[in-house]
Amino acid sequence: MVDHLANTEINSQRIAAVENCFGASGQPLALPGRVLLGEGILTKECRKKPKPRIFFLFNDILVYGSIIINKRKYNSQHIIPLEDVTLETLPDTLQMKNRWMIKTSKKSFVVSAASLTERKEWISHLEECIKHLLTKTGRQPCREHAAPWIPDKATDICMRCTQTKFSTLTRRHHCRKCGFVVCADCSRQRFLMPRLSPKPLRVCNLCYRQLLAEKKEAEADRRQTEPIRSAIQGYEPSSGDDSDKSDDDKAEQWPADTEFYTSEVSWSSFHS
């Protein structure tokens, strides 16, 4: 189907229509061989509350954005290369059904469809495109993924110290490594994670210690191997957010026993 549509006028018109809906705020989407396979509205679990987002599936990228006027105007365009995507189905919650996670190296988030059939179709088409791209490029599936952010309403207390209670004056923060909702005292550190950002990002104290230990271990390994590399003649070693803007905080509280993402690790295991 992709080969059949690749150079057709109808495909060019559909892609142009999407570009027009994003306007000057969006990036050009038309490329040789790129095909628009489908579109639809999915509910994205954002930091403050679930929000509808428009999604466009191409044969090589997934594009989504905020809806200003459906079919006419969108903004906050995000483009995700499908080679970087891994999918994971998730159980239903009281608030959201037909959920799955879109995981990438830079950002991971949860979406839900209007029906189970719609979820199956989205996942099937996504997996088919991803498989085709990986086969074509010879790449392996992405193994490292950014942690999804736990929604703000998931907890009233810091998920690290379990002592600080959030309020209007006591802000919630998110660790960029684990995605936990934490207080300021438990997330004072910053750490450079090039995979996510060129600038140091906020991390919780536990993740900071783990990242620091990994960095020291990597540096020690590099010092051990450097003499071996230098001894080889002619060898030159190589040189070393969808803006979920604040909305009115009116969402209902999440039940304490809500299962957010598939994990056998309880919160208590991280309170150290």
CSV table of C-alpha atoms in Angstrom, one decimal, residues 3 26 72 92 118 129 137-138 145 181 197 201-202 206 228 233 242 256 260:
chain,number,residue,atom,x,y,z
A,3,ASP,CA,4.5,1.9,-2.5
A,26,GLY,CA,4.8,23.3,12.2
A,72,ARG,CA,-8.7,23.1,10.5
A,92,ASP,CA,-7.3,0.0,32.1
A,118,GLU,CA,-9.3,1.3,17.7
A,129,CYS,CA,5.6,0.5,10.0
A,137,THR,CA,17.7,0.2,7.7
A,138,GLY,CA,19.1,-2.9,9.5
A,145,HIS,CA,13.6,4.7,26.7
A,181,VAL,CA,6.5,13.1,41.4
A,197,SER,CA,18.6,17.2,26.5
A,201,LEU,CA,18.0,18.1,33.9
A,202,ARG,CA,16.3,17.8,37.3
A,206,LEU,CA,18.2,8.5,44.4
A,228,ILE,CA,45.4,-0.4,25.2
A,233,GLN,CA,49.2,2.1,15.9
A,242,ASP,CA,4.7,18.3,24.2
A,256,ALA,CA,-4.4,5.1,45.8
A,260,PHE,CA,-0.2,3.4,36.2
